[in-house]
Amino acid sequence: EAGVAQSPRYKIIEKRQSVAFWCNPISGHATLYWYQQILGQGPKLLIQFQNNGVVDDSQLPKDRFSAERLKGVDSTLKIQPAKLEDSAVYLCASSSNVPGTGTYEQYFGPGTRLTVT
Amino acid sequence: DAKTTQPNSMESNEEEPVHLPCNHSTISGTDYIHWYRQLPSQGPEYVIHGLTSNVNNRMASLAIAEDRKSSTLILHRATLRDAAVYYCILRDVNFGNEKLTFGTGTRLTIIP
């Protein structure tokens, strides 16, 4: 079974530039997540999609971050304009959760390491 | 989500058992206990989860205290590939949006 794919793996940009990350979840997984992981910290959820609808984006800085999941499969996360504090690893995950049972797992991609200079 | 407390770091010798503790004194009756680990330069991976009873799988065992205020992840025979950050996470089965709230975890170092 193919895992969660992400690209690019690394990206270096200057502050105020824009950047986009792409994620392809495991086939058939309805739920997709984007996390931000700052060095030395655990991942923090930015946005969660169920199919192509947003379930939770409470921690997404909406003035500069946007995400979409067209057709309920692939997803892109965009930052425009980037700030120095956006330097982090951006992780995509997917799951085929059974709501209300707690018996599910999230599968994570390798992440995209973003450096903003 | 209820909070968990884990030691920042632990060391263990290769081929010996490892017991990783997690305190969750404010756990509610509908919270599942999940463990994930993150190997260097990789995304987190699921290890195990449980509700009340002890659980075993091919990767590890999960021992849950009778009052559910603490749990222990047990790696029966640590290898160098088990060196990772281990996260203990509580998830409310009734919460609805299935998100995981990660803390800073325990960094496990395996000594050859």
Short mmCIF file of C-alpha atoms in Angstrom, two decimals:
data_model
loop_
_atom_site.label_atom_id
_atom_site.label_comp_id
_atom_site.label_asym_id
_atom_site.label_seq_id
_atom_site.Cartn_x
_atom_site.Cartn_y
_atom_site.Cartn_z
CA GLU A 1 0.00 0.00 0.00
CA ALA A 2 1.47 3.35 -1.02
CA GLY A 3 1.90 5.85 1.78
CA VAL A 4 1.11 9.54 2.00
CA ALA A 5 3.11 11.45 -0.59
CA GLN A 6 4.31 15.02 -0.14
CA SER A 7 6.30 17.40 -2.28
CA PRO A 8 8.60 19.14 -2.27
CA ARG A 9 10.69 17.63 0.54
CA TYR A 10 12.64 20.83 1.10
CA LYS A 11 12.01 24.48 0.27
CA ILE A 12 13.97 27.64 1.00
CA ILE A 13 12.33 31.00 0.38
CA GLU A 14 12.79 34.59 1.44
CA LYS A 15 10.31 36.29 3.73
CA ARG A 16 7.30 37.83 1.99
CA GLN A 17 7.52 35.26 -0.81
CA SER A 18 4.80 32.67 -1.35
CA VAL A 19 5.09 28.88 -1.25
CA ALA A 20 2.83 25.89 -1.86
CA PHE A 21 2.98 22.33 -0.62
CA TRP A 22 1.24 19.33 -2.16
CA CYS A 23 -0.11 16.18 -0.52
CA ASN A 24 -1.52 12.98 -1.97
CA PRO A 25 -3.18 10.86 0.76
CA ILE A 26 -3.54 7.11 0.90
CA SER A 27 -6.13 5.94 -1.62
CA GLY A 28 -9.60 5.82 -0.13
CA HIS A 29 -8.83 7.88 2.95
CA ALA A 30 -11.58 10.44 3.42
CA THR A 31 -9.88 12.52 6.09
CA LEU A 32 -6.79 14.64 5.43
CA TYR A 33 -4.81 16.75 7.89
CA TRP A 34 -2.11 19.39 7.63
CA TYR A 35 0.20 19.83 10.63
CA GLN A 36 2.97 22.32 11.34
CA GLN A 37 5.96 21.09 13.36
CA ILE A 38 8.38 23.69 14.67
CA LEU A 39 11.80 22.40 15.71
CA GLY A 40 11.68 20.83 19.18
CA GLN A 41 7.88 20.75 19.35
CA GLY A 42 5.20 18.21 18.54
CA PRO A 43 3.09 18.62 15.41
CA LYS A 44 0.26 21.16 15.60
CA LEU A 45 -2.90 20.68 13.55
CA LEU A 46 -3.51 23.48 11.04
CA ILE A 47 -6.52 22.15 9.13
CA GLN A 48 -8.57 18.99 8.78
CA PHE A 49 -10.63 17.99 5.74
CA GLN A 50 -13.37 15.38 5.58
CA ASN A 51 -13.60 14.58 1.86
CA ASN A 52 -13.39 18.10 0.37
CA GLY A 53 -15.03 19.93 3.28
CA VAL A 54 -13.21 21.67 6.13
CA VAL A 55 -13.86 20.11 9.56
CA ASP A 56 -11.41 22.14 11.68
CA ASP A 57 -9.28 25.13 10.72
CA SER A 58 -9.27 26.84 14.09
CA GLN A 59 -5.46 27.02 14.27
CA LEU A 60 -4.85 28.03 10.66
CA PRO A 61 -3.51 31.62 10.36
CA LYS A 62 -6.04 32.56 7.74
CA ASP A 63 -4.46 35.92 6.92
CA ARG A 64 -1.55 34.15 5.26
CA PHE A 65 -2.30 30.41 5.09
CA SER A 66 -4.83 28.75 2.82
CA ALA A 67 -5.58 25.15 1.95
CA GLU A 68 -7.82 23.32 -0.43
CA ARG A 69 -8.71 19.76 -1.23
CA LEU A 70 -10.30 19.61 -4.64
CA LYS A 71 -12.32 16.49 -5.49
CA GLY A 72 -11.66 15.11 -2.02
CA VAL A 73 -8.27 13.62 -2.90
CA ASP A 74 -5.09 15.72 -3.26
CA SER A 75 -4.56 18.81 -1.19
CA THR A 76 -2.40 21.93 -1.34
CA LEU A 77 -1.32 24.21 1.50
CA LYS A 78 -0.21 27.73 0.61
CA ILE A 79 1.56 30.44 2.56
CA GLN A 80 1.44 33.98 1.22
CA PRO A 81 3.37 36.00 2.31
CA ALA A 82 5.78 33.89 4.37
CA LYS A 83 7.27 35.08 7.65
CA LEU A 84 10.43 33.95 9.41
CA GLU A 85 8.35 32.16 12.06
CA ASP A 86 6.80 29.94 9.38
CA SER A 87 10.06 27.97 9.21
CA ALA A 88 8.97 24.46 10.15
CA VAL A 89 8.19 21.02 8.81
CA TYR A 90 4.74 20.76 7.25
CA LEU A 91 3.25 17.32 7.63
CA CYS A 92 0.30 15.86 5.79
CA ALA A 93 -1.63 12.91 7.22
CA SER A 94 -4.66 10.90 6.21
CA SER A 95 -7.00 8.48 7.90
CA SER A 96 -9.98 6.27 7.19
CA ASN A 97 -11.49 6.93 10.57
CA VAL A 98 -14.67 5.34 11.76
CA PRO A 99 -16.37 8.29 13.51
CA GLY A 100 -17.21 7.79 17.14
CA THR A 101 -15.14 4.66 17.74
CA GLY A 102 -11.69 6.07 18.47
CA THR A 103 -10.30 3.06 16.63
CA TYR A 104 -8.41 4.67 13.82
CA GLU A 105 -4.89 5.74 13.04
CA GLN A 106 -3.43 8.60 11.09
CA TYR A 107 -0.79 7.91 8.47
CA PHE A 108 1.77 10.67 8.03
CA GLY A 109 3.84 11.67 5.04
CA PRO A 110 7.56 12.51 5.29
CA GLY A 111 6.88 16.23 5.49
CA THR A 112 8.18 19.34 3.74
CA ARG A 113 10.93 21.24 5.52
CA LEU A 114 10.43 24.97 4.92
CA THR A 115 13.15 27.49 5.68
CA VAL A 116 12.24 31.17 5.47
CA THR A 117 15.24 33.54 5.33
CA ASP B 1 -8.39 17.40 24.80
CA ALA B 2 -7.11 16.28 28.20
CA LYS B 3 -3.40 16.81 28.77
CA THR B 4 -0.65 14.25 29.17
CA THR B 5 2.71 14.49 30.97
CA GLN B 6 5.78 12.61 29.76
CA PRO B 7 9.48 12.75 30.67
CA ASN B 8 11.46 14.83 28.19
CA SER B 9 14.02 12.11 27.56
CA MET B 10 14.97 8.54 28.43
CA GLU B 11 17.86 6.22 27.66
CA SER B 12 17.89 2.47 27.35
CA ASN B 13 20.38 -0.20 26.41
CA GLU B 14 19.92 -2.09 23.19
CA GLU B 15 18.09 -5.42 23.48
CA GLU B 16 16.61 -4.53 26.87
CA PRO B 17 12.96 -3.69 27.61
CA VAL B 18 11.91 -0.06 27.71
CA HIS B 19 9.05 1.35 29.78
CA LEU B 20 7.85 4.79 28.67
CA PRO B 21 5.50 6.40 31.22
CA CYS B 22 2.63 8.80 30.60
CA ASN B 23 0.49 10.58 33.18
CA HIS B 24 -3.03 11.70 32.30
CA SER B 25 -4.73 12.49 35.59
CA THR B 26 -7.61 14.43 33.95
CA ILE B 27 -8.58 11.64 31.56
CA SER B 28 -12.31 11.23 30.97
CA GLY B 29 -14.23 8.02 30.54
CA THR B 30 -14.44 8.42 26.76
CA ASP B 31 -10.76 9.24 26.15
CA TYR B 32 -8.71 6.69 24.25
CA ILE B 33 -4.96 6.58 24.94
CA HIS B 34 -2.92 6.69 21.73
CA TRP B 35 0.83 6.37 21.25
CA TYR B 36 2.68 7.59 18.20
CA ARG B 37 6.40 7.78 17.56
CA GLN B 38 8.49 9.93 15.26
CA LEU B 39 11.78 8.63 13.92
CA PRO B 40 14.39 11.18 12.85
CA SER B 41 13.43 13.08 9.69
CA GLN B 42 10.15 11.21 9.34
CA GLY B 43 6.50 11.87 10.06
CA PRO B 44 4.92 10.34 13.16
CA GLU B 45 3.72 6.75 12.99
CA TYR B 46 1.00 5.02 14.96
CA VAL B 47 2.21 2.59 17.62
CA ILE B 48 -0.76 1.44 19.70
CA HIS B 49 -3.93 2.60 21.42
CA GLY B 50 -6.25 1.43 24.19
CA LEU B 51 -9.18 2.41 26.38
CA THR B 52 -9.16 0.37 29.60
CA SER B 53 -7.53 -3.01 29.07
CA ASN B 54 -3.87 -3.70 28.35
CA VAL B 55 -3.14 -4.06 24.64
CA ASN B 56 -0.46 -5.87 22.67
CA ASN B 57 0.57 -5.63 19.03
CA ARG B 58 3.63 -6.46 16.98
CA MET B 59 5.33 -3.19 17.87
CA ALA B 60 4.66 -2.77 21.58
CA SER B 61 2.44 -3.32 24.60
CA LEU B 62 0.31 -0.74 26.36
CA ALA B 63 -0.27 -1.12 30.09
CA ILE B 64 -3.10 1.05 31.47
CA ALA B 65 -3.47 1.70 35.18
CA GLU B 66 -6.69 0.56 36.79
CA ASP B 67 -7.76 4.17 37.49
CA ARG B 68 -6.64 5.13 33.93
CA LYS B 69 -4.68 8.12 35.25
CA SER B 70 -1.45 6.76 33.83
CA SER B 71 -0.21 4.35 31.20
CA THR B 72 3.08 2.79 30.10
CA LEU B 73 4.27 1.95 26.63
CA ILE B 74 6.47 -1.13 26.71
CA LEU B 75 9.01 -1.98 24.03
CA HIS B 76 9.96 -5.54 24.86
CA ARG B 77 13.41 -5.58 23.29
CA ALA B 78 14.71 -2.22 22.14
CA THR B 79 16.73 -1.93 18.96
CA LEU B 80 18.62 1.04 17.55
CA ARG B 81 15.69 1.58 15.17
CA ASP B 82 13.44 2.33 18.15
CA ALA B 83 15.31 5.59 18.82
CA ALA B 84 12.59 8.19 18.33
CA VAL B 85 10.32 10.71 20.03
CA TYR B 86 7.32 8.95 21.57
CA TYR B 87 4.05 10.83 21.99
CA CYS B 88 1.24 9.87 24.37
CA ILE B 89 -2.05 11.42 23.24
CA LEU B 90 -5.61 11.34 24.55
CA ARG B 91 -8.47 11.34 22.07
CA ASP B 92 -12.13 11.70 22.97
CA VAL B 93 -14.09 9.17 21.02
CA ASN B 94 -17.10 11.46 21.15
CA PHE B 95 -15.26 14.62 20.13
CA GLY B 96 -16.17 14.16 16.52
CA ASN B 97 -13.32 15.69 14.56
CA GLU B 98 -10.73 13.02 15.33
CA LYS B 99 -7.78 15.39 15.70
CA LEU B 100 -4.60 14.50 17.57
CA THR B 101 -3.09 17.05 19.97
CA PHE B 102 0.62 16.34 20.29
CA GLY B 103 2.74 17.40 23.26
CA THR B 104 6.54 17.46 23.22
CA GLY B 105 6.86 13.72 23.83
CA THR B 106 9.74 11.62 25.23
CA ARG B 107 12.95 11.41 23.25
CA LEU B 108 14.20 7.82 23.57
CA THR B 109 17.90 7.17 23.05
CA ILE B 110 19.08 3.59 22.58
CA ILE B 111 22.62 2.84 23.72
CA PRO B 112 24.41 0.14 21.69
#
